[in-house]
PDB file of C-alpha atoms in Angstrom:
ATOM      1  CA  UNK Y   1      70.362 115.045  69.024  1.00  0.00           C
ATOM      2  CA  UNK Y   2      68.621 113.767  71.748  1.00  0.00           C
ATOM      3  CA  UNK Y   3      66.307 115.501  74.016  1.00  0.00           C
ATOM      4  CA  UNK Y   4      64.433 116.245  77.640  1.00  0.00           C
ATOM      5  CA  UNK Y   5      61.921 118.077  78.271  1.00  0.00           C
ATOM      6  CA  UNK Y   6      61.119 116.440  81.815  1.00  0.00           C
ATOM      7  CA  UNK Y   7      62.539 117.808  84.983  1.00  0.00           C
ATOM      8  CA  UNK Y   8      61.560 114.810  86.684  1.00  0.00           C
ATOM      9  CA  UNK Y   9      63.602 112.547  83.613  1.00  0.00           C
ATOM     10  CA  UNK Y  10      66.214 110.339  85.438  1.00  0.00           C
ATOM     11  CA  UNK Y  11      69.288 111.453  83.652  1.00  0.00           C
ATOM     12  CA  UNK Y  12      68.451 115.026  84.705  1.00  0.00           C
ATOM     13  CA  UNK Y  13      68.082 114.010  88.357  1.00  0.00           C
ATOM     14  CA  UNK Y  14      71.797 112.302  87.831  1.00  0.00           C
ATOM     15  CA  UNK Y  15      73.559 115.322  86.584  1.00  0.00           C
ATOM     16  CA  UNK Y  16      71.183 117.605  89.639  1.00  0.00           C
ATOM     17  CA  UNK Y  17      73.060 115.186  91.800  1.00  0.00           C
ATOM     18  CA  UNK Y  18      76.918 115.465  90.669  1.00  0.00           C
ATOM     19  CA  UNK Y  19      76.239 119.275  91.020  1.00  0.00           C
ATOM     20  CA  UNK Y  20      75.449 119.037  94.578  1.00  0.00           C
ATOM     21  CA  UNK Y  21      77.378 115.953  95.836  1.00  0.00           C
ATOM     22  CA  UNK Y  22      81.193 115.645  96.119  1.00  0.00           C
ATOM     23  CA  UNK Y  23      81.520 111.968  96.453  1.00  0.00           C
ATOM     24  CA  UNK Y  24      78.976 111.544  93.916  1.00  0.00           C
ATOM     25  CA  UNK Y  25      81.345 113.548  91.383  1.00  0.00           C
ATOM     26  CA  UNK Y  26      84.300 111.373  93.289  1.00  0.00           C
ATOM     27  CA  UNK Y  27      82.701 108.016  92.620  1.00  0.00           C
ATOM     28  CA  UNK Y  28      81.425 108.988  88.889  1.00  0.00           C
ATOM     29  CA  UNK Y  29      85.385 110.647  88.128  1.00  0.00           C
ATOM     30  CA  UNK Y  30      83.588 113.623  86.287  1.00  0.00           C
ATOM     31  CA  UNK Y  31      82.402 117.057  87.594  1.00  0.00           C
ATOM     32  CA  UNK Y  32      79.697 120.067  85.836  1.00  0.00           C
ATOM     33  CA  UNK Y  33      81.228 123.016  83.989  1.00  0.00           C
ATOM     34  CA  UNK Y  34      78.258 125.646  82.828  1.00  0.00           C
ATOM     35  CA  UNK Y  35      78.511 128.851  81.005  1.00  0.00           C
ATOM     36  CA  UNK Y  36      79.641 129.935  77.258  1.00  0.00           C
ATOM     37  CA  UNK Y  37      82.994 130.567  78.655  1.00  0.00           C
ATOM     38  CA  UNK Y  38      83.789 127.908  80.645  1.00  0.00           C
ATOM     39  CA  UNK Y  39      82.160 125.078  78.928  1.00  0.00           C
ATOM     40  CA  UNK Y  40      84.563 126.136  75.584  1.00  0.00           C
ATOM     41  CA  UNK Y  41      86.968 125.927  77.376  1.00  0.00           C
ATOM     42  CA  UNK Y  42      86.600 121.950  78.295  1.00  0.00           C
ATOM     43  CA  UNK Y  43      89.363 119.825  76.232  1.00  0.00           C
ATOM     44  CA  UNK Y  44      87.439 117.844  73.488  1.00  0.00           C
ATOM     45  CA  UNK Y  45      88.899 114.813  74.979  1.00  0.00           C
ATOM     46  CA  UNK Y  46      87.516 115.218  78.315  1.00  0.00           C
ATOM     47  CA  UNK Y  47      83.779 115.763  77.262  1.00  0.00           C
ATOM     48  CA  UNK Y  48      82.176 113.081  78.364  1.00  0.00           C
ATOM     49  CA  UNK Y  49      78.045 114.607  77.847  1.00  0.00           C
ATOM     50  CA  UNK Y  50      76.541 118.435  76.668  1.00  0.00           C
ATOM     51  CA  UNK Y  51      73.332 119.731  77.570  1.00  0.00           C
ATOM     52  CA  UNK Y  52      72.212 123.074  75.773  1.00  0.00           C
ATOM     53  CA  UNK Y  53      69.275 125.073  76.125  1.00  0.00           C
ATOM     54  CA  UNK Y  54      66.794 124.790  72.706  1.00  0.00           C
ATOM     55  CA  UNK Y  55      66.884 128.969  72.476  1.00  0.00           C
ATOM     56  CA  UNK Y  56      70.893 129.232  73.171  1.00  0.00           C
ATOM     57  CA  UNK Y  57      71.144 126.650  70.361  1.00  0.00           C
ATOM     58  CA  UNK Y  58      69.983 129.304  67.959  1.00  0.00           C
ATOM     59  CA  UNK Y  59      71.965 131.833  68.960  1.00  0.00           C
ATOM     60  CA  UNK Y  60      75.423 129.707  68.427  1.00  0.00           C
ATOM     61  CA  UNK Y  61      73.902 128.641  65.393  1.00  0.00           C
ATOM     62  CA  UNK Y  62      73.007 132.096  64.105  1.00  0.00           C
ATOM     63  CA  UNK Y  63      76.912 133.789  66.124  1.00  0.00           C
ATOM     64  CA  UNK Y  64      74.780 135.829  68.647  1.00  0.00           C
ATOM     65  CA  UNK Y  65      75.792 133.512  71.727  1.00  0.00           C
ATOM     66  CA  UNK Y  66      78.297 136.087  73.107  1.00  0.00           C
ATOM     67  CA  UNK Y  67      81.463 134.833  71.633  1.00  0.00           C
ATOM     68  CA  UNK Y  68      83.529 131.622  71.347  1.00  0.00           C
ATOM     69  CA  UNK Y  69      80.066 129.866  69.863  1.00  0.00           C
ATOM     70  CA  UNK Y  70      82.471 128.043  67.367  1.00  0.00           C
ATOM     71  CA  UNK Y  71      83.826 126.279  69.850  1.00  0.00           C
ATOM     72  CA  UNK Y  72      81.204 125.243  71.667  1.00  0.00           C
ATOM     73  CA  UNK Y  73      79.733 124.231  68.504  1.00  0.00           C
ATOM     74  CA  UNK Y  74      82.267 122.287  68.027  1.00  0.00           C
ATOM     75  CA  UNK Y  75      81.791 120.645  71.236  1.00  0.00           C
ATOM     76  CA  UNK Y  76      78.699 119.776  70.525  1.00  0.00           C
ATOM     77  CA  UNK Y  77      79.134 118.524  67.357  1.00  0.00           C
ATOM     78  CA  UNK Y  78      81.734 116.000  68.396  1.00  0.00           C
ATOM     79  CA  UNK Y  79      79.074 114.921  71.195  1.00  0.00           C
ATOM     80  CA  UNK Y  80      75.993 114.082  69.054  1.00  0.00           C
ATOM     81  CA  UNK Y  81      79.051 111.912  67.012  1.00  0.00           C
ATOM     82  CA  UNK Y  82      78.833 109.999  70.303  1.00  0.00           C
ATOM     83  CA  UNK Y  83      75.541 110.176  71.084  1.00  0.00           C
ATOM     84  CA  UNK Y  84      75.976 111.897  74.096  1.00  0.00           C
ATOM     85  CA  UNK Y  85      74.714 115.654  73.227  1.00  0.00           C
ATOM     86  CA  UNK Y  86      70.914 116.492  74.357  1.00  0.00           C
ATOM     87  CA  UNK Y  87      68.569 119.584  74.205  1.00  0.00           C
ATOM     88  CA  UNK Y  88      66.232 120.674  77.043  1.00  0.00           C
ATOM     89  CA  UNK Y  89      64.336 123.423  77.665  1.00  0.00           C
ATOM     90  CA  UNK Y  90      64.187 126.216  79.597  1.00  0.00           C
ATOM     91  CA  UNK Y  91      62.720 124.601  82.600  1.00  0.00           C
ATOM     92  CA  UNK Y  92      65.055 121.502  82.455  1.00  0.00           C
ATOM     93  CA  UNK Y  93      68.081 124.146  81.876  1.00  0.00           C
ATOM     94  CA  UNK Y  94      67.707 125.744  85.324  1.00  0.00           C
ATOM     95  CA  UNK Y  95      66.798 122.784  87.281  1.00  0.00           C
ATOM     96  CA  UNK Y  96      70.473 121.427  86.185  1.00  0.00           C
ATOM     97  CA  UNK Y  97      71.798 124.721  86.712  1.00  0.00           C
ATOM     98  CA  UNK Y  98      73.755 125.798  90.541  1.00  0.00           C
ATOM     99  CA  UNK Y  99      73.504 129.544  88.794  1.00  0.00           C
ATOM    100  CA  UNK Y 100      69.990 131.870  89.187  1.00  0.00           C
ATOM    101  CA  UNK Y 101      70.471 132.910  85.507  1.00  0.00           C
ATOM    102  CA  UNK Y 102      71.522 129.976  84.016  1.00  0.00           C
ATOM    103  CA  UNK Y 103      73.646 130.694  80.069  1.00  0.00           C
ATOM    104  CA  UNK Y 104      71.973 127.586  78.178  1.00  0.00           C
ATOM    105  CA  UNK Y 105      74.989 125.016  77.574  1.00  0.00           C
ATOM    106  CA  UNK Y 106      76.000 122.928  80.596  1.00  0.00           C
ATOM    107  CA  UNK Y 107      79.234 119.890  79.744  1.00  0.00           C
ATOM    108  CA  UNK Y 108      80.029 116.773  81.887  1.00  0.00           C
ATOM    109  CA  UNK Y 109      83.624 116.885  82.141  1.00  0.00           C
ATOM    110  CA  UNK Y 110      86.093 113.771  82.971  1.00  0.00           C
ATOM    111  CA  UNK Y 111      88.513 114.546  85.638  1.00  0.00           C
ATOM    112  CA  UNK Y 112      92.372 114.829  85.362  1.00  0.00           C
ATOM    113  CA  UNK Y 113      94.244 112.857  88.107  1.00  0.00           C
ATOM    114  CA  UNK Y 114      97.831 113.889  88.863  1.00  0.00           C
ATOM    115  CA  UNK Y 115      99.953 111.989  91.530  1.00  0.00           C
ATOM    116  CA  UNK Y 116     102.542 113.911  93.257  1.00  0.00           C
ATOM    117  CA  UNK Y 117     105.366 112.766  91.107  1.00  0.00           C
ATOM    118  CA  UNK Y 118     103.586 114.562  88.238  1.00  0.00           C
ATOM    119  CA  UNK Y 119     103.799 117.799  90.278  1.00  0.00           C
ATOM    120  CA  UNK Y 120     107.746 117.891  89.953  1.00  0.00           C
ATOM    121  CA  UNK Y 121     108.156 116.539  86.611  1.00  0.00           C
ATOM    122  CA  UNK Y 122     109.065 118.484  83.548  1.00  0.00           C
ATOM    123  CA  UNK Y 123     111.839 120.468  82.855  1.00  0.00           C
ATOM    124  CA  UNK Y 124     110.357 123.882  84.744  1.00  0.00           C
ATOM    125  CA  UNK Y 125     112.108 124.231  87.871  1.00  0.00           C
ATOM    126  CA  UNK Y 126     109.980 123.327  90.679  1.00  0.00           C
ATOM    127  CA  UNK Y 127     107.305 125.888  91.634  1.00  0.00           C
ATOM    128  CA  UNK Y 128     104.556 123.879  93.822  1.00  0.00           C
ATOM    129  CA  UNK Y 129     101.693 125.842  95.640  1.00  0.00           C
ATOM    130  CA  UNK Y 130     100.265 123.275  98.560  1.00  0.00           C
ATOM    131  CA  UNK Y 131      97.026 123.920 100.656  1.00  0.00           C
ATOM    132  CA  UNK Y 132      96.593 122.847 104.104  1.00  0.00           C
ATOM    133  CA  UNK Y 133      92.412 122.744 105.109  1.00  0.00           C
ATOM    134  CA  UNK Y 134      91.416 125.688 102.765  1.00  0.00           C
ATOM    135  CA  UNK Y 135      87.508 125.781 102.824  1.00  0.00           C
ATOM    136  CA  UNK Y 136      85.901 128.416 100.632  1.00  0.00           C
ATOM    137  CA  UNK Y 137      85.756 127.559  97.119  1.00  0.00           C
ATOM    138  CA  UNK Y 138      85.904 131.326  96.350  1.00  0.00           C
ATOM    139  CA  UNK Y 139      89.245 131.527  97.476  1.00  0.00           C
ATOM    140  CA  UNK Y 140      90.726 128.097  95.532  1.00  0.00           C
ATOM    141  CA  UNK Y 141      89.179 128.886  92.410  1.00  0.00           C
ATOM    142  CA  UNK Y 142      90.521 132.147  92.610  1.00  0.00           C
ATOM    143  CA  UNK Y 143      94.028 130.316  93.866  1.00  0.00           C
ATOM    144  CA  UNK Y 144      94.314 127.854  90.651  1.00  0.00           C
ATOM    145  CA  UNK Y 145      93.514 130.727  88.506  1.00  0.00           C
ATOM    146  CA  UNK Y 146      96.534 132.698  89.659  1.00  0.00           C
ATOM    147  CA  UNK Y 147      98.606 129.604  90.255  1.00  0.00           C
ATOM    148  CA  UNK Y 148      98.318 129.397  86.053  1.00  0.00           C
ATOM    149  CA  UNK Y 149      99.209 133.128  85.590  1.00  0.00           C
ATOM    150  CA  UNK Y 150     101.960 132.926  88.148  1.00  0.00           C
ATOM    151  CA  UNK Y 151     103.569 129.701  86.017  1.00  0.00           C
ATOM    152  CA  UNK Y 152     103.493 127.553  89.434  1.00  0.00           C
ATOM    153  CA  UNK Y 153     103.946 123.885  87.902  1.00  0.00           C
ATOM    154  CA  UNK Y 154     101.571 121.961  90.421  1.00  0.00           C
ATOM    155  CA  UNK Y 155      99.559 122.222  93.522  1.00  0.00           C
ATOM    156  CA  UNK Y 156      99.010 119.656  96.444  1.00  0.00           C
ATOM    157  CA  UNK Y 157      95.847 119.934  97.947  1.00  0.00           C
ATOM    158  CA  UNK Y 158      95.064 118.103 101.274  1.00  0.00           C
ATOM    159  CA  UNK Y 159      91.968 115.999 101.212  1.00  0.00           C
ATOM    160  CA  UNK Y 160      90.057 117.841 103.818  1.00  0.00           C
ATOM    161  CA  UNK Y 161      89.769 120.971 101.918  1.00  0.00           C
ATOM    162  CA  UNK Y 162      86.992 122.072  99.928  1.00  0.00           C
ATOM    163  CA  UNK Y 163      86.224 120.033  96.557  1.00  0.00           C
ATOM    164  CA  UNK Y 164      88.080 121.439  93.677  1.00  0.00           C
ATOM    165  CA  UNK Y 165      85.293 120.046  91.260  1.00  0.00           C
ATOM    166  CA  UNK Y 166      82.931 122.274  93.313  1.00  0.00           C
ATOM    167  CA  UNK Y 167      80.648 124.532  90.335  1.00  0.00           C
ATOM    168  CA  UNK Y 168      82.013 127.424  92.453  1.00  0.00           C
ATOM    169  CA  UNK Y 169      85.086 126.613  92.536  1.00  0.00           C
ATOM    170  CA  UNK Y 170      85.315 125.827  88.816  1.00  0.00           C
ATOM    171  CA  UNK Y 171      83.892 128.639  87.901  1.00  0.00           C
ATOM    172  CA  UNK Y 172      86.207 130.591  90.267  1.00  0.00           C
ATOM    173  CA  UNK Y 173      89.041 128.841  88.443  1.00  0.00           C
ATOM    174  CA  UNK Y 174      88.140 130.515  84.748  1.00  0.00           C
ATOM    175  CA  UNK Y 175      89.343 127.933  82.684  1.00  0.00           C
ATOM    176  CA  UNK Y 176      92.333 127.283  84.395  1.00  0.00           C
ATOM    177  CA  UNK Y 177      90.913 123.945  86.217  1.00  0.00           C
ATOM    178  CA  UNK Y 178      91.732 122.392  82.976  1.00  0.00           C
ATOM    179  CA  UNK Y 179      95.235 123.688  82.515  1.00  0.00           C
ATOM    180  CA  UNK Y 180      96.836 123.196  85.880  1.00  0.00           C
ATOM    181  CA  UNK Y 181      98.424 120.028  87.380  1.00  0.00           C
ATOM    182  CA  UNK Y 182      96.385 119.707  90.733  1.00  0.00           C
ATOM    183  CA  UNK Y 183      96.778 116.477  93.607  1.00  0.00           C
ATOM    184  CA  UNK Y 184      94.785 115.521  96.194  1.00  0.00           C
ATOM    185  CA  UNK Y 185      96.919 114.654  99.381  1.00  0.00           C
ATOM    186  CA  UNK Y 186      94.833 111.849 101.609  1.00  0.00           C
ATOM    187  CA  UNK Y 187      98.200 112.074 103.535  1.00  0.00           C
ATOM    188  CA  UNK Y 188      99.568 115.820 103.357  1.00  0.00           C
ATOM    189  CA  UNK Y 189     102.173 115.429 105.996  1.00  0.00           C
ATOM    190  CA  UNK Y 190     103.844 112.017 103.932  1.00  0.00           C
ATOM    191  CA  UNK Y 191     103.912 114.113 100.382  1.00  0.00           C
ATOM    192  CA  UNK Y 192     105.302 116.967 102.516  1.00  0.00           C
ATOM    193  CA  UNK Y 193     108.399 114.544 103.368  1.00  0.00           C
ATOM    194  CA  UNK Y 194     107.716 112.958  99.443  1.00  0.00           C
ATOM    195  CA  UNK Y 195     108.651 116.702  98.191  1.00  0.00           C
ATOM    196  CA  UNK Y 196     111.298 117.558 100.622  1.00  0.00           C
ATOM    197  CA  UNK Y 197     113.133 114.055  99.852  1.00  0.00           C
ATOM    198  CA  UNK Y 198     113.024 115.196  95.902  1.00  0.00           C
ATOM    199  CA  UNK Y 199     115.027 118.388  96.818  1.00  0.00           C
ATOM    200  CA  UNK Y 200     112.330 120.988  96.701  1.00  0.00           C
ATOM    201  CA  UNK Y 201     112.475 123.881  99.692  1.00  0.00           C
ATOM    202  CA  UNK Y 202     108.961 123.991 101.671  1.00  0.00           C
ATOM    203  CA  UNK Y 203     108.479 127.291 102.362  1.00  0.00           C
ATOM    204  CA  UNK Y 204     105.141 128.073 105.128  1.00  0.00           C
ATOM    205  CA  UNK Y 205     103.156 130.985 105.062  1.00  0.00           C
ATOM    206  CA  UNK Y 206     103.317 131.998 109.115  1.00  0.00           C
ATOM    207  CA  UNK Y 207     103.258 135.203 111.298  1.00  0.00           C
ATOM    208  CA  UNK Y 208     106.032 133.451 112.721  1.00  0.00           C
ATOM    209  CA  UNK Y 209     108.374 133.852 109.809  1.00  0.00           C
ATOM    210  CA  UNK Y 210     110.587 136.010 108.313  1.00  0.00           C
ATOM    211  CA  UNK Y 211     109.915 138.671 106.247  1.00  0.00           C
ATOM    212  CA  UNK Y 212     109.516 137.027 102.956  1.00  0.00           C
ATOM    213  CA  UNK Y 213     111.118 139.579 100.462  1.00  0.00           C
ATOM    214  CA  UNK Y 214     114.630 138.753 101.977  1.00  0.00           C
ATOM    215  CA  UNK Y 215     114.243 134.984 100.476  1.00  0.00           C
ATOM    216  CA  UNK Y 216     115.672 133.201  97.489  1.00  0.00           C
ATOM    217  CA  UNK Y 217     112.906 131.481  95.373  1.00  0.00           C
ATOM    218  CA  UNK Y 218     114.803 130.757  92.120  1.00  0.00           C
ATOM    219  CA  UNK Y 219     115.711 126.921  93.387  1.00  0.00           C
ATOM    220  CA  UNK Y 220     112.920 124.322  93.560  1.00  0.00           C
ATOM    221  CA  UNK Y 221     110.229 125.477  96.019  1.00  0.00           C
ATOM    222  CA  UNK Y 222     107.195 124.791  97.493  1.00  0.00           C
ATOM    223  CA  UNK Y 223     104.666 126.631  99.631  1.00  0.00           C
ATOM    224  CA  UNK Y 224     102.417 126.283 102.227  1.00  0.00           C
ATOM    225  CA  UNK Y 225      98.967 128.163 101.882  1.00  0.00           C
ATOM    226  CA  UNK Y 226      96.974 127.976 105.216  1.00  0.00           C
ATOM    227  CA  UNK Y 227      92.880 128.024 106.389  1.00  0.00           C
ATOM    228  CA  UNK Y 228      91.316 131.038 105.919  1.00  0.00           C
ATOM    229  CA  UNK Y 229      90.445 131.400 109.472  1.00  0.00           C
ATOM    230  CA  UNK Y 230      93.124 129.501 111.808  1.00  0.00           C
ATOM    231  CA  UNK Y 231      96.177 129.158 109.328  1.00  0.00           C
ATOM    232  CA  UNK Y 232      98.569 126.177 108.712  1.00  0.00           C
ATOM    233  CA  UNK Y 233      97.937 123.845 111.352  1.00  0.00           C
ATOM    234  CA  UNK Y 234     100.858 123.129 113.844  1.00  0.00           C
ATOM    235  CA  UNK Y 235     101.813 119.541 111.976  1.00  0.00           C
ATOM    236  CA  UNK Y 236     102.125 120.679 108.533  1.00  0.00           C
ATOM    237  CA  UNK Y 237     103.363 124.208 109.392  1.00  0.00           C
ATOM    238  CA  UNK Y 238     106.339 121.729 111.649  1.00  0.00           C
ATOM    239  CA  UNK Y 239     107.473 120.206 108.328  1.00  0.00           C
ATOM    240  CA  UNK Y 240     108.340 124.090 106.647  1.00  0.00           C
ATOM    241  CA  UNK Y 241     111.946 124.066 105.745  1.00  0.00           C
ATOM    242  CA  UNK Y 242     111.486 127.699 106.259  1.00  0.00           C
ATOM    243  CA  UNK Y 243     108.753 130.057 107.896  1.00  0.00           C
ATOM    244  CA  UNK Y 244     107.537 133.013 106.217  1.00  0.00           C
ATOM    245  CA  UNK Y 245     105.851 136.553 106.655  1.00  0.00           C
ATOM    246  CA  UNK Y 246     104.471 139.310 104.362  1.00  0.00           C
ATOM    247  CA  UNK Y 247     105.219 142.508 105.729  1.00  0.00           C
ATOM    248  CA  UNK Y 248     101.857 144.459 106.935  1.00  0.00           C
ATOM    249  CA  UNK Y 249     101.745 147.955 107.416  1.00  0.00           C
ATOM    250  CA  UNK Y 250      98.695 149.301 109.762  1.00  0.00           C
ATOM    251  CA  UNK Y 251      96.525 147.218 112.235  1.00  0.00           C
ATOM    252  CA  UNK Y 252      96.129 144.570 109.467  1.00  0.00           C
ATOM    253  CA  UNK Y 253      97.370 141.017 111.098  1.00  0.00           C
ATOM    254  CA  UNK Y 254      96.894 138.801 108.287  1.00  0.00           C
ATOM    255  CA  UNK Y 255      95.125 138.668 104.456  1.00  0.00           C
ATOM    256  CA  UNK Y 256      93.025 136.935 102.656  1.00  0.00           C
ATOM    257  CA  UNK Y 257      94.525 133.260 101.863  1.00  0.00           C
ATOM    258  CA  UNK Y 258      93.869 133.547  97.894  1.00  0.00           C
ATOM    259  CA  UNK Y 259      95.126 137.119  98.444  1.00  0.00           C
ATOM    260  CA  UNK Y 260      98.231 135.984 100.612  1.00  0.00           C
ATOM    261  CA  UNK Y 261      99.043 133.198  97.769  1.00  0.00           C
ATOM    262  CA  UNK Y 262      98.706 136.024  95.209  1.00  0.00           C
ATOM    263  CA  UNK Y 263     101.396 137.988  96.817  1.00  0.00           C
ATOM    264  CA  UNK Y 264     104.120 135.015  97.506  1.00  0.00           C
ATOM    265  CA  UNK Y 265     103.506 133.693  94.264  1.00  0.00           C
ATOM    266  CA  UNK Y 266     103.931 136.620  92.150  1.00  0.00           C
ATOM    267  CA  UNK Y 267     107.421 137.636  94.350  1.00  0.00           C
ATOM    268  CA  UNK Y 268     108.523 134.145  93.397  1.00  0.00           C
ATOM    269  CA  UNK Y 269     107.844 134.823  89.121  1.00  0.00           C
ATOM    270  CA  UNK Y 270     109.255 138.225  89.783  1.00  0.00           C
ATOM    271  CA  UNK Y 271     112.780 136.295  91.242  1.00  0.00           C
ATOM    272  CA  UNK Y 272     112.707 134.050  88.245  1.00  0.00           C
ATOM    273  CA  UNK Y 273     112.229 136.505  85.499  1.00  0.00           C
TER     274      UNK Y 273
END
């Protein structure tokens, strides 16, 4: 096993850099996942380099890690097989780190690109969740996460939203970053037509619409999830099929967007069980 003990060591500055820099993680086609939970999570086949802390080393060695250390062991075996595992220390550990108290195991994972043909394939029936400008990474994390429990079978991000390989967002996601079929749109309004053309029902998220109880989601479907502040924007909201509302009670105008998905995409599981 190889290791740092430098924070000033070049490779460390690399990996410092794909944590902060979107196109960096873009260009390279890999993003950071950190934590116990998260990094055993990370298919086998999409570790591309491990970093663990000297100290957490012993505890997965000795089962005191705080569960799933068999895994990550694992993980790291099959890394130093490649030559691609290394120990730091404490001091290199937290420089690496975007958390203030970082675990002490950090992965390099390969991205998963999906086109949008990918996002209506299988034999599930349609069930596509797509964002329009969504900015907090709070709020898509928490999005894909529920998008997995909800069984939606894709999501079509545009490109102007926040970076889905952001370390919040990842570690917003849970795990579930590495389980869901996810595009980026750099032309949201031509997959719009793309889906619509394959027989799938856009559905938008609007105040505008009708009240979205009274709808039929069991067909192939697809809905529009707008920016947390100013909604869908006029052009993609335009190519909705349909416009829809969920009913408020009180002064409340409008929710949360991760909360507002939550609530669609649950009604549309609850249709189809």
């Amino acid at each position: 096993m190889k290791e740092i003990t430098s924070v000033n060591n070049e490779k460390i500055k690399d990996i410092v850099k794909l944590t902060k820099s979107a196109s960096r993680r873009r260009e390279e086609g890999v993003f950071i996942v950190e934590g116990l939970r998260l990094v055993s999570e990370v298919p086998i086949d999409r570790l591309v380099e491990i970093f663990v802390e000297e100290s957490f080393l012993d505890k997965l060695e000795s089962g005191t890690g705080g569960g799933n250390e068999k895994t990550v062991l694992n993980l790291i075996e099959s890394a130093e097989q490649k030559d691609s595992c290394t120990k730091v220390n404490q001091s290199v550990m937290k420089k690496l780190s975007d958390t203030d108290s970082p675990q002490g195991v950090l992965a390099v994972v390969s991205m998963e690109k999906h086109d949008i043909a990918e996002l209506t394939a299988g034999d599930s029936v349609p069930f596509i969740l797509i964002m329009d400008r969504l900015q907090d990474p709070g709020n898509m994390g928490t999005i894909i996460r529920t998008a997995e429990g909800a069984g939606v079978t894709g999501i079509l991000i545009s490109s102007d939203s926040v970076d889905v390989y952001s370390p919040k967002t990842v570690r917003s996601t849970m795990g579930s970053i590495f389980r869901m079929k996810v595009c980026v749109s750099e032309n949201l309004l031509e997959d719009i037509d793309k889906l619509r053309e394959s027989g799938i029902v856009v559905f938008g998220t609007h105040l505008d619409g009708k009240e979205f109880y009274d709808e039929d989601f069991t067909g192939a479907a697809a809905f529009l999830i707008g920016n947390e502040g100013r909604g869908l924007s006029e052009a993609v909201s335009e190519k909705a099929d349909r416009l829809l509302r969920i009913p408020m009670e009180g002064q409340v105008e409008s929710l949360n967007a991760g909360v507002s998905a939550a609530v669609v995409m649950y009604e549309v599981l609850r249709q189809r069980r």
